Short mmCIF file of C-alpha atoms in Angstrom, two decimals:
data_model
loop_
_atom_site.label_atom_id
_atom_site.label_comp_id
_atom_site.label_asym_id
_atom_site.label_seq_id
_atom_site.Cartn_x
_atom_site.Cartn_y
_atom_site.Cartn_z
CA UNK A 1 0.00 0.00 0.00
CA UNK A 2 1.06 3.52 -1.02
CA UNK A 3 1.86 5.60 1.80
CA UNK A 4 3.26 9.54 2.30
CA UNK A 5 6.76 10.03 1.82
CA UNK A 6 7.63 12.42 4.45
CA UNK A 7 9.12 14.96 1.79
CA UNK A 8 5.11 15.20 0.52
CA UNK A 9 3.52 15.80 3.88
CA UNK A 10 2.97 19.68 3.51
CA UNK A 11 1.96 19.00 -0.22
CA UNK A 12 -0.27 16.12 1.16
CA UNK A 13 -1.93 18.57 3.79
CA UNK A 14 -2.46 21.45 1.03
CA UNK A 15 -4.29 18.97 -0.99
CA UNK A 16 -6.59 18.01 2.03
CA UNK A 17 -7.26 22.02 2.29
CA UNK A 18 -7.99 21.95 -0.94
CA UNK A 19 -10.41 19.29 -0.43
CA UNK A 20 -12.35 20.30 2.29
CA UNK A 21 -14.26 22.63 0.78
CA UNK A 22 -15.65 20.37 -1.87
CA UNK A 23 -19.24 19.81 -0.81
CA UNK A 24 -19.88 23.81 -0.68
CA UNK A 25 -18.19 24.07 -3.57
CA UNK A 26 -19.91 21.54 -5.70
CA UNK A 27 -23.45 23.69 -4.01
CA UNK A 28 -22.42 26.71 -4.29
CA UNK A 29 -20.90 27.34 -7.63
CA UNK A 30 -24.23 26.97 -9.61
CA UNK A 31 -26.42 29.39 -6.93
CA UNK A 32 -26.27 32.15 -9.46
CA UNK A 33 -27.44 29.50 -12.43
CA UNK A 34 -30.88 28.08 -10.55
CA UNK A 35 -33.41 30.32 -12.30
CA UNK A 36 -31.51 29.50 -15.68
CA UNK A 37 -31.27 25.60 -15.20
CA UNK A 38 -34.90 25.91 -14.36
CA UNK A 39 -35.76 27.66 -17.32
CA UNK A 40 -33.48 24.95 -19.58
CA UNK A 41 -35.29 21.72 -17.88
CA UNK A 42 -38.43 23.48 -17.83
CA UNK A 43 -39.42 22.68 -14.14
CA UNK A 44 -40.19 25.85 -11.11
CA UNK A 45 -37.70 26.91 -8.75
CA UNK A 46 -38.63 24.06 -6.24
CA UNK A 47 -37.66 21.35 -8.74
CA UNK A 48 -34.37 22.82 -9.52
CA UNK A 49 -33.92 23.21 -5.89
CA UNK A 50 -33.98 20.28 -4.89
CA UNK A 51 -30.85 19.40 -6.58
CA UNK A 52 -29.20 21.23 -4.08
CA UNK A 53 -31.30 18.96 -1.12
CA UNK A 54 -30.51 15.73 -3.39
CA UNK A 55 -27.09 16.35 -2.83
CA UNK A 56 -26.82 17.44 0.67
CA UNK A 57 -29.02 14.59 1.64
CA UNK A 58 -27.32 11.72 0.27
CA UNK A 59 -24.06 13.29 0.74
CA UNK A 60 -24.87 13.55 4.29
CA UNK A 61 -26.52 10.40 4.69
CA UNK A 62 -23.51 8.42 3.58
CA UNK A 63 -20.79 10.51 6.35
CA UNK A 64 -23.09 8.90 8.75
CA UNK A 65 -21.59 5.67 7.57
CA UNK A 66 -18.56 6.28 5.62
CA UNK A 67 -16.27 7.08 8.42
CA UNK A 68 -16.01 3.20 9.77
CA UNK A 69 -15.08 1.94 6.39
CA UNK A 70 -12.14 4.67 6.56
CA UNK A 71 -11.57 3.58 9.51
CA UNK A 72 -11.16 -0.19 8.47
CA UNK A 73 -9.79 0.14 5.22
CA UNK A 74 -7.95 3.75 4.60
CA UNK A 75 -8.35 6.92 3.71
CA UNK A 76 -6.15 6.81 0.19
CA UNK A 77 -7.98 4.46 -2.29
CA UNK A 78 -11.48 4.88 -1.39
CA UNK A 79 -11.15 9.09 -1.53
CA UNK A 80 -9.27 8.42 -4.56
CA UNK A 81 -11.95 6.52 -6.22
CA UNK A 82 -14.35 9.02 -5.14
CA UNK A 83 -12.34 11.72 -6.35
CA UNK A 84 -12.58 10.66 -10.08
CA UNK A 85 -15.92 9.44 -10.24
CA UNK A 86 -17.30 13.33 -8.92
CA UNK A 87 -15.09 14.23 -11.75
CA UNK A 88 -16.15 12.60 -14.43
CA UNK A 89 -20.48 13.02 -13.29
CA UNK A 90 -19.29 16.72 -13.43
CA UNK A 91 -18.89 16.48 -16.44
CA UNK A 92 -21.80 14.64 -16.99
CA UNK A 93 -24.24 16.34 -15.75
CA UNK A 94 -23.58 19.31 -18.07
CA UNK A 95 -24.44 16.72 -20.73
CA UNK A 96 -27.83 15.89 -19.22
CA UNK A 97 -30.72 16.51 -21.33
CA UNK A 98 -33.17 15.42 -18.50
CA UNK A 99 -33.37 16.82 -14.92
CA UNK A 100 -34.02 12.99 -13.87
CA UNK A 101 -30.62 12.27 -14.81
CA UNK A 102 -29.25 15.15 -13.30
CA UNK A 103 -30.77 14.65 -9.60
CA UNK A 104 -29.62 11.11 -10.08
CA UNK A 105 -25.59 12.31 -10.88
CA UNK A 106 -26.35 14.86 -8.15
CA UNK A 107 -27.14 11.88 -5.32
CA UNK A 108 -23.78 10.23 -6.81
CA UNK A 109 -21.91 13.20 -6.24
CA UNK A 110 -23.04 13.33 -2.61
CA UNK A 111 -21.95 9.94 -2.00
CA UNK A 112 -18.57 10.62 -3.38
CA UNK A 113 -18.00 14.08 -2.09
CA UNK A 114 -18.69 12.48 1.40
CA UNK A 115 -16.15 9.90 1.09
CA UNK A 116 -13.41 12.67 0.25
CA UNK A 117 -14.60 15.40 2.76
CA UNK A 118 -14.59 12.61 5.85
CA UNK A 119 -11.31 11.22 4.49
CA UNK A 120 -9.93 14.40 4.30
CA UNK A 121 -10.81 15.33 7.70
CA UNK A 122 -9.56 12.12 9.50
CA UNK A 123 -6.24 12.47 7.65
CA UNK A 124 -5.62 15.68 9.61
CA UNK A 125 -6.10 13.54 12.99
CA UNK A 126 -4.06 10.79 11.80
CA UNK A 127 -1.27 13.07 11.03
CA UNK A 128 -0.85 15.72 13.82
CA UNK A 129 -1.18 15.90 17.49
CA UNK A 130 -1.57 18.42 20.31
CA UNK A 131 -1.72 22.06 19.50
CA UNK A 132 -1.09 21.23 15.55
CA UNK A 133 -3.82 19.53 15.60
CA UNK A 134 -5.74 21.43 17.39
CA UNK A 135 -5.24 24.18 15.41
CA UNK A 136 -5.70 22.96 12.03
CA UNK A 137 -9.23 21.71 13.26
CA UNK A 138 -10.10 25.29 14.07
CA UNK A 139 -8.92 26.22 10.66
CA UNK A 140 -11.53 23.56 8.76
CA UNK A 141 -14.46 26.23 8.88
CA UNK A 142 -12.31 29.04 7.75
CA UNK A 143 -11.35 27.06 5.21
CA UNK A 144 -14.42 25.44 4.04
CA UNK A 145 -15.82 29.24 3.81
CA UNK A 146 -13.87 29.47 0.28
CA UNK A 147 -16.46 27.87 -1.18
CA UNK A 148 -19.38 30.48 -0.73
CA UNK A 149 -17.08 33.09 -1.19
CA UNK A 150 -15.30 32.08 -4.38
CA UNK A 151 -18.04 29.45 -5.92
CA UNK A 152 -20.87 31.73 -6.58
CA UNK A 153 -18.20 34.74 -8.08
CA UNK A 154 -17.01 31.46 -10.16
CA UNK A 155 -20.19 30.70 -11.35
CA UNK A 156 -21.93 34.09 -11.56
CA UNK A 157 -19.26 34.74 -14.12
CA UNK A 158 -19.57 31.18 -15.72
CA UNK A 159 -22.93 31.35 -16.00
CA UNK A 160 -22.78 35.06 -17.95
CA UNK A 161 -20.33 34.39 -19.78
CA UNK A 162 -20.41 30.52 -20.74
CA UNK A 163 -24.27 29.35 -19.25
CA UNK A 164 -24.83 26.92 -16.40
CA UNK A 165 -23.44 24.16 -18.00
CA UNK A 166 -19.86 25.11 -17.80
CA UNK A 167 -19.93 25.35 -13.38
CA UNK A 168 -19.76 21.61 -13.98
CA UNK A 169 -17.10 21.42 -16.47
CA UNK A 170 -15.32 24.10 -14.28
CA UNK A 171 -16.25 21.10 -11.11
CA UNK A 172 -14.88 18.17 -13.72
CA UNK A 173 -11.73 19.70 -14.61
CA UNK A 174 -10.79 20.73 -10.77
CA UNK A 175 -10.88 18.04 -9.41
CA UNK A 176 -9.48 15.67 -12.45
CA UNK A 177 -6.00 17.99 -11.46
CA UNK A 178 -6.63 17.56 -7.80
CA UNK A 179 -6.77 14.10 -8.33
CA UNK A 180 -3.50 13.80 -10.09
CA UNK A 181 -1.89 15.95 -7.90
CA UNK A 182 -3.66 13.51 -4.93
CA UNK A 183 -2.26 10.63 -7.48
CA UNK A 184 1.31 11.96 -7.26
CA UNK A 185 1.98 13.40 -3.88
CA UNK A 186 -0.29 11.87 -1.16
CA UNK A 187 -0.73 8.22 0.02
CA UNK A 188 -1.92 6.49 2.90
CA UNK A 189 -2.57 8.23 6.02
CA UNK A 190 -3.85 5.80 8.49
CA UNK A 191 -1.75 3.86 10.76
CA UNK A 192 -3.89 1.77 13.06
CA UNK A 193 -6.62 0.08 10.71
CA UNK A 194 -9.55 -1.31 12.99
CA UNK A 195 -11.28 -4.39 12.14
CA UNK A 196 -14.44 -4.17 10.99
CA UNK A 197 -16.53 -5.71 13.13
CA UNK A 198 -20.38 -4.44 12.92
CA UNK A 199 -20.87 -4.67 17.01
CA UNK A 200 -17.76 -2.88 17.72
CA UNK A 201 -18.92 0.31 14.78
CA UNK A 202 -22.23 -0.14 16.49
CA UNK A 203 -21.42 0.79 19.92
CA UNK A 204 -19.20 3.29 18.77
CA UNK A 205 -22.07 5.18 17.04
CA UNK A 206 -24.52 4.21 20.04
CA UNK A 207 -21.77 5.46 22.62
CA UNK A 208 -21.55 9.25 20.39
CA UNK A 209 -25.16 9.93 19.79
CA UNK A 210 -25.90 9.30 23.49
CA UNK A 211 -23.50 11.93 24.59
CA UNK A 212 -25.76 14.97 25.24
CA UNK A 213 -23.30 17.38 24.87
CA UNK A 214 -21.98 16.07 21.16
CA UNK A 215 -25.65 15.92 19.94
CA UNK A 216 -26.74 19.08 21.16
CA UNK A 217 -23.49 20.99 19.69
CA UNK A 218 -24.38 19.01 15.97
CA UNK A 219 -27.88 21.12 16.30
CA UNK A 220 -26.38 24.39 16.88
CA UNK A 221 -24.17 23.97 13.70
CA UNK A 222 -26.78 22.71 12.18
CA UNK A 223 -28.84 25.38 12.36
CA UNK A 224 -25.96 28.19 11.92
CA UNK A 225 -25.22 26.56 9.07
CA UNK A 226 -28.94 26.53 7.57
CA UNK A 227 -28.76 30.92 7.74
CA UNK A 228 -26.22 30.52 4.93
CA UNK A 229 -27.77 27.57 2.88
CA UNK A 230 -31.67 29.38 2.92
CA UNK A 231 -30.16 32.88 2.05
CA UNK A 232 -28.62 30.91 -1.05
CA UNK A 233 -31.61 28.87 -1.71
CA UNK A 234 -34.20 32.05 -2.15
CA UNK A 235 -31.17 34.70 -2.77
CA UNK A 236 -31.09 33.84 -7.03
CA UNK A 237 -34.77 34.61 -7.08
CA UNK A 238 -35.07 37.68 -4.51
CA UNK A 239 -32.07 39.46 -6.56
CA UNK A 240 -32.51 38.48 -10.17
CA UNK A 241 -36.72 38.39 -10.06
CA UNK A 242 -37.97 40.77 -7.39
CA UNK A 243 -34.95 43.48 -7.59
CA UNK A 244 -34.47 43.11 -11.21
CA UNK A 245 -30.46 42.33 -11.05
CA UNK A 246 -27.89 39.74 -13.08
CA UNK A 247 -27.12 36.44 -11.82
CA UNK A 248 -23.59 38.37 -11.70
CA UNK A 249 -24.97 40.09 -8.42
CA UNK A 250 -25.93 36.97 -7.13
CA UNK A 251 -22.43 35.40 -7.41
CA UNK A 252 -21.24 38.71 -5.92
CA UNK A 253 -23.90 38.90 -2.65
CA UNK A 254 -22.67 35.31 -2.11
CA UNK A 255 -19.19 35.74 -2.56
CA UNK A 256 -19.56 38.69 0.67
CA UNK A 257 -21.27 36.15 2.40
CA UNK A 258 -18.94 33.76 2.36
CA UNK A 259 -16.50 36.57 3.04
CA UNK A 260 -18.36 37.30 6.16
CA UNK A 261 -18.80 33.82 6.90
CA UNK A 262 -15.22 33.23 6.73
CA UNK A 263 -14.31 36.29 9.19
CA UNK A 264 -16.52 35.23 11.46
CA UNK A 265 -14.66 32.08 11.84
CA UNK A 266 -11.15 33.93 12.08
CA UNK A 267 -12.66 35.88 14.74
CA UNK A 268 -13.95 32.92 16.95
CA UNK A 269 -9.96 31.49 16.20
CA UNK A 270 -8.38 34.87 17.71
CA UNK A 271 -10.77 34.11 20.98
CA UNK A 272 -10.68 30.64 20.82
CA UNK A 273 -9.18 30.62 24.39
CA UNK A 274 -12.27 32.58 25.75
CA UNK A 275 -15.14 30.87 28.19
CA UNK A 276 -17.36 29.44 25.85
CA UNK A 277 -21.10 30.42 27.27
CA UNK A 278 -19.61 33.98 27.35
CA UNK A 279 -18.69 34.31 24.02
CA UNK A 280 -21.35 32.53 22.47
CA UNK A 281 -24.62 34.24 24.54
CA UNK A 282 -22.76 37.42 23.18
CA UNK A 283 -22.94 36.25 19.78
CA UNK A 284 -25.98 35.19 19.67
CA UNK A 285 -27.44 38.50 21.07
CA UNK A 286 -26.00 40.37 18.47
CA UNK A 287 -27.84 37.35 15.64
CA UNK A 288 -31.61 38.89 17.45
CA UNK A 289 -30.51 42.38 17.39
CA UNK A 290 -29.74 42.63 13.42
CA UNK A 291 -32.22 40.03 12.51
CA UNK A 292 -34.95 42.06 14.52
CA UNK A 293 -33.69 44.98 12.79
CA UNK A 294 -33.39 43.58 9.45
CA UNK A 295 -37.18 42.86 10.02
CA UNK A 296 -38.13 46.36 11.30
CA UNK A 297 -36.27 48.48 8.58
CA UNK A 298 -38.42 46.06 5.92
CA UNK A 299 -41.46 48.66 7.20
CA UNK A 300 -39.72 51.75 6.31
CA UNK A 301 -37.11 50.73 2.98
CA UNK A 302 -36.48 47.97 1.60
CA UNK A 303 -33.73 47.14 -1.51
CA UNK A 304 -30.83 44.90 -2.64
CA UNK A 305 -28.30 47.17 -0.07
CA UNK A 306 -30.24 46.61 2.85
CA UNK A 307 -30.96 43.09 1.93
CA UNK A 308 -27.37 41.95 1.55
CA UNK A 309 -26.06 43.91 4.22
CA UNK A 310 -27.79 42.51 7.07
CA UNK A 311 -27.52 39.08 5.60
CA UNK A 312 -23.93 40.13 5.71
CA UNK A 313 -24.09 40.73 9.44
CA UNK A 314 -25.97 37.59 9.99
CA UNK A 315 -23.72 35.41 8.16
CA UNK A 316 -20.41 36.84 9.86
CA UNK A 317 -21.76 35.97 13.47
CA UNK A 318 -23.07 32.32 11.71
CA UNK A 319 -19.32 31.95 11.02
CA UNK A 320 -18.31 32.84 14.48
CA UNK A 321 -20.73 30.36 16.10
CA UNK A 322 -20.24 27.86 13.62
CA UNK A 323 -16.36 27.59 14.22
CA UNK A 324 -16.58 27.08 17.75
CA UNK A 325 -19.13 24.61 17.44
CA UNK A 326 -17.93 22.50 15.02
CA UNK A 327 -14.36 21.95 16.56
CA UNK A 328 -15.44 21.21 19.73
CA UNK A 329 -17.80 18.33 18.07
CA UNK A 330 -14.52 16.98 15.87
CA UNK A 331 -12.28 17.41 18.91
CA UNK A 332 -15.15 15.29 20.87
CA UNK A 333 -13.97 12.02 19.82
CA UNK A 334 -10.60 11.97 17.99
CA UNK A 335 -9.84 8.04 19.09
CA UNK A 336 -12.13 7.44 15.91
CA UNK A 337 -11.37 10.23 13.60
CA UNK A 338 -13.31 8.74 10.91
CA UNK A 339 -16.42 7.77 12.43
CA UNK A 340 -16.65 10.93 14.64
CA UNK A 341 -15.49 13.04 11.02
CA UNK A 342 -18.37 11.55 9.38
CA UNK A 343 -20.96 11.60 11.94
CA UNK A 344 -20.40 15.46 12.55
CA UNK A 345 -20.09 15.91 8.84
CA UNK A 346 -22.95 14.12 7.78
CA UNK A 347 -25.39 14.97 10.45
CA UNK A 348 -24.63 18.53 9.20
CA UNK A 349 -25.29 18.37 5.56
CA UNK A 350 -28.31 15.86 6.18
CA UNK A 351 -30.18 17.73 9.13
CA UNK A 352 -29.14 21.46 7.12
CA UNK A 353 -30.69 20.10 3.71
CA UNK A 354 -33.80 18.62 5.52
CA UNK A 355 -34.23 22.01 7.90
CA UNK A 356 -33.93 24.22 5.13
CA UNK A 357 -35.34 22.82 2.40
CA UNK A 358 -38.46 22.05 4.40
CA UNK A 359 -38.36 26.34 5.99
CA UNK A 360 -38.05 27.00 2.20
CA UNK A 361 -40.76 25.26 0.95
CA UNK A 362 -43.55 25.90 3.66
CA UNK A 363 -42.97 29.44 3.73
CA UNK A 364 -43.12 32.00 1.37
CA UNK A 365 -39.64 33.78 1.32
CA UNK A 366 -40.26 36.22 -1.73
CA UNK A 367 -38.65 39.88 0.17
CA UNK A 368 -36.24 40.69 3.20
CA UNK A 369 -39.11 40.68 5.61
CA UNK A 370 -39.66 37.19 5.02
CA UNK A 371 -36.21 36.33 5.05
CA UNK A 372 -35.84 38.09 8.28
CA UNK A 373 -38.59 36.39 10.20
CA UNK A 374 -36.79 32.85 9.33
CA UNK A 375 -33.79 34.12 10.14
CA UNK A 376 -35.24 35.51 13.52
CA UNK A 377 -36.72 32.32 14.03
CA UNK A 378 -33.63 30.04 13.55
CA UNK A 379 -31.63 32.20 15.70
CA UNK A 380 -34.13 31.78 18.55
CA UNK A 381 -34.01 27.87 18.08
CA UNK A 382 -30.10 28.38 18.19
CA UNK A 383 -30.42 30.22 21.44
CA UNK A 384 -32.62 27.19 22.62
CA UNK A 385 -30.17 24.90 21.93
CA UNK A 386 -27.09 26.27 23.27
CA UNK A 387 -28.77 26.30 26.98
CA UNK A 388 -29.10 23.07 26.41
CA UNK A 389 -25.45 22.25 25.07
CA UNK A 390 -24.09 24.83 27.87
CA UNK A 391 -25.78 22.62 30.29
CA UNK A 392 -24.40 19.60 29.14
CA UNK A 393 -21.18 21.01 28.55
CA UNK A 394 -20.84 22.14 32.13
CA UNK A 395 -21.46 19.05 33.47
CA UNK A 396 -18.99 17.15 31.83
CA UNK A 397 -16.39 20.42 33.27
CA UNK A 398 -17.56 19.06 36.49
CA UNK A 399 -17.09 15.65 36.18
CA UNK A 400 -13.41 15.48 34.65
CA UNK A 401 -12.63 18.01 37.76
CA UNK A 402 -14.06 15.49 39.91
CA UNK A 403 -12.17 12.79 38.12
CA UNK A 404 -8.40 15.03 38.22
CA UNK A 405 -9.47 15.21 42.29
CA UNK A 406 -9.26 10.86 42.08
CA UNK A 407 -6.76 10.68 39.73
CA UNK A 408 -4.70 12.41 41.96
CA UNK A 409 -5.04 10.41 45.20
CA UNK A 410 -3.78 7.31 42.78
CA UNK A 411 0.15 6.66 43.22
CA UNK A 412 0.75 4.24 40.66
CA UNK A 413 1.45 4.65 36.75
CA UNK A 414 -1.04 1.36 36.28
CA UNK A 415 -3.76 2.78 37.99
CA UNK A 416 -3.83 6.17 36.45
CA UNK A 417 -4.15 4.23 33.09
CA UNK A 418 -7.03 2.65 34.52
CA UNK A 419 -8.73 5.98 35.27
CA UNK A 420 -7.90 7.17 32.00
CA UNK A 421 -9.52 4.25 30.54
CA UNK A 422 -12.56 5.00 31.91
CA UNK A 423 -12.79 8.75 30.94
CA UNK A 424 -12.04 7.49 27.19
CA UNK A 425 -15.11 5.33 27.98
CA UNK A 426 -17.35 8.37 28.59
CA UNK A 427 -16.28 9.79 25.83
CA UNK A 428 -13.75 12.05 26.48
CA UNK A 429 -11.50 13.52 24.06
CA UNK A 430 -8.29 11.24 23.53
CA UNK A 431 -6.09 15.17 23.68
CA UNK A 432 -7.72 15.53 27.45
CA UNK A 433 -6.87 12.04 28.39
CA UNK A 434 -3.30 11.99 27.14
CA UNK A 435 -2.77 15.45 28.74
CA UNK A 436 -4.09 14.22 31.93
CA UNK A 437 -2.11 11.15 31.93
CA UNK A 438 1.01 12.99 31.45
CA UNK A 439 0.42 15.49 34.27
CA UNK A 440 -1.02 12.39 36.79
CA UNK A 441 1.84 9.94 35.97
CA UNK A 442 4.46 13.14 37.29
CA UNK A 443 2.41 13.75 40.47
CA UNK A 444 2.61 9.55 40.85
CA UNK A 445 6.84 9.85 40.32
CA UNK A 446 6.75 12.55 42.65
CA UNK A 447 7.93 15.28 39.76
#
């Protein structure tokens, strides 16, 4: 089996960058196309939506499962694999003379997108420890924000320029170089494969989902998340039909909003050492303030620079939630980097396409008001759900302080292994644990 030569680790961990942002690229780029696709298959702007749910649905139903068969039987192959079949449906689907065949390619690329986002993920874990690690996890959502910044600019211009179906040649030919480059330079990453036994994956999954804490943190990014995917499921049709603009300002009011998305998340980085409930209840004050206002200034003016510019706001504070969020729920489990990489990463995109697609399609979303109230809304669920994850989150605090007390009346190197057993048995990060066994096993040598 191929494995990285140490001389193409950094090249290796660019490509994985590169990779990460693949399933909000492969949404994103053809935002600014929608109304036109529509208009090409002949369907309404539900039908041609739901290309974008097709996707995010099957692509995060399969990260539910994907991450044990990484686990079992690598990273390298099966992400390779995956990375020329999205390739070549890419390609395909700006062939398709039926939007049948298109939702099927669509539930194909989801599948394979999943397998190289999770892989991509758990390569980071199998590679670096410690504070590396630790902060290249915080970098994944800053990161992964180059997609709604640069796709929709990428295919706003396509799309004037070229029509929708070139966003999918643009999607083939990327990642056909990627995966030469991937071809070339990278190789196995995982070191310890687990057998793949169906009890042991079982309990595994049965022993994440009942940790309160990790559940209740998926539904806050869920539902940060979901701000950015309905603005750029009703955005195309609010700009181009009810304000009278190009698809070009559609790939530009996307492109800020993955701007602001993606400064949000360097701004939750540059506090990451603040107390969490502080930072957070402040954040999500600020999410009812402008999405109140946004709602309020609807009564008195309304137009395509008030419109963008609170969703602006919105989105930068989405980013700042989101960040925190999300690497505390990778950082949850890292003793099973693939299973925990695709759980978190696949309860997102499935729960986020279900949530919004079904908010999209029972309401009427047609002007900023509208969009505000679902936005106000969403926030108010998010501020819901973080008392719940705070309380969660506070309890475990408590119990790993109350644990450190025991640890530390244990005087032998055998026995401290023993407690740290247990924590990893609760679910405990595998970072915490080895920290903790470091610090214990000097107070049991007397150091």
């Amino acid at each position: 089996m191929k494995t990285i030569k140490e001389n193409n680790v950094g090249i290796s961990t660019i490509l994985a960058f590169a990779l990460i942002p693949l399933s909000g690229f492969a949404t994103d780029i053809y935002i600014p196309s929608l109304p036109s696709m529509g208009n090409h298959f002949h369907i309404n702007g539900s039908a041609i939506q739901l290309t974008i749910a097709l996707f995010m649905i099957s692509g995060g139903i399969s990260q539910l499962f994907i991450g044990s068969l990484l686990d079992s039987f690598g990273r390298y192959r099966l992400s390779l694999a995956a990375i020329l079949i999205f390739s070549i449906s890419s390609f395909a689907i700006g062939f398709a003379e039926k939007i049948e065949m298109v939702y099927f390619l669509r539930i194909i690329q989801g599948i394979t997108v999943s397998i190289i986002v999770v892989s991509k993920r758990a390569f980071f874990m199998d590679m670096y420890t410690g504070d590396k690690l630790k902060n290249y996890i915080s970098l994944f959502s800053i990161v992964w924000a180059t997609a709604p910044i640069l796709a929709p600019f990428i295919g706003g211009f396509l799309q004037v320029w070229f029509g929708w179906q070139s966003n999918f040649y643009f999607l083939g030919a990327l990642t056909l170089v990627i995966f030469v480059l991937e071809l070339v330079f990278s190789g196995e990453s995982l070191k310890n494969f687990k057998p793949f036994q169906a009890k042991a994956i079982l309990s595994t999954y049965s022993e994440i989902l009942k940790t309160k804490d990790y559940v209740f943190g998926l539904t806050l990014i869920t539902l940060s998340y979901s701000l950015v995917v309905i603005y750029g499921m009703v955005s195309p049709f609010i700009i181009e039909h009810v304000y009278h603009h190009s698809a070009m300002l559609t790939g530009y009011s996307s492109l800020l909003s993955g701007a602001a998305l993606m400064l949000g998340g360097i701004i939750s980085k540059s506090v990451i050492n603040k107390p969490l409930a502080k930072k957070m209840t402040v954040a999500l004050g600020i999410q009812i303030i402008l999405a109140t206002a946004m709602a309020m200034s609807s009564l008195y003016t309304e137009n395509t620079f008030t419109f963008i510019a609170f969703t602006l706001s919105i989105h930068l504070v989405s980013g700042f939630v989101f960040n925190n969020i999300f690497a505390y729920c990778l950082g949850r489990f890292t003793s099973n980097a693939g299973i925990v990489s695709g759980l978190t990463g696949g309860g997102l995109f499935a729960l986020t396409s279900i949530f919004s697609y079904s908010v999209v399609n029972t309401t009427s979303i047609i002007n900023q008001e509208d969009l505000a109230i679902v936005f106000l809304g969403t926030i108010v669920l998010l501020g819901i759900m973080f008392v719940l994850f705070a309380r969660e989150h506070y309890k475990l605090k408590n119990n790993l302080n109350s644990m450190l007390i025991e640890v530390k009346e244990v005087y032998t190197i055998k026995e401290i292994g023993n407690k740290t057993k247990n924590l990893n048995v609760k679910g405990v990060g595998t970072e915490i644990i080895e920290n903790l066994s470091i610090k214990e096993t000097r107070l049991a040598k007397g150091n």
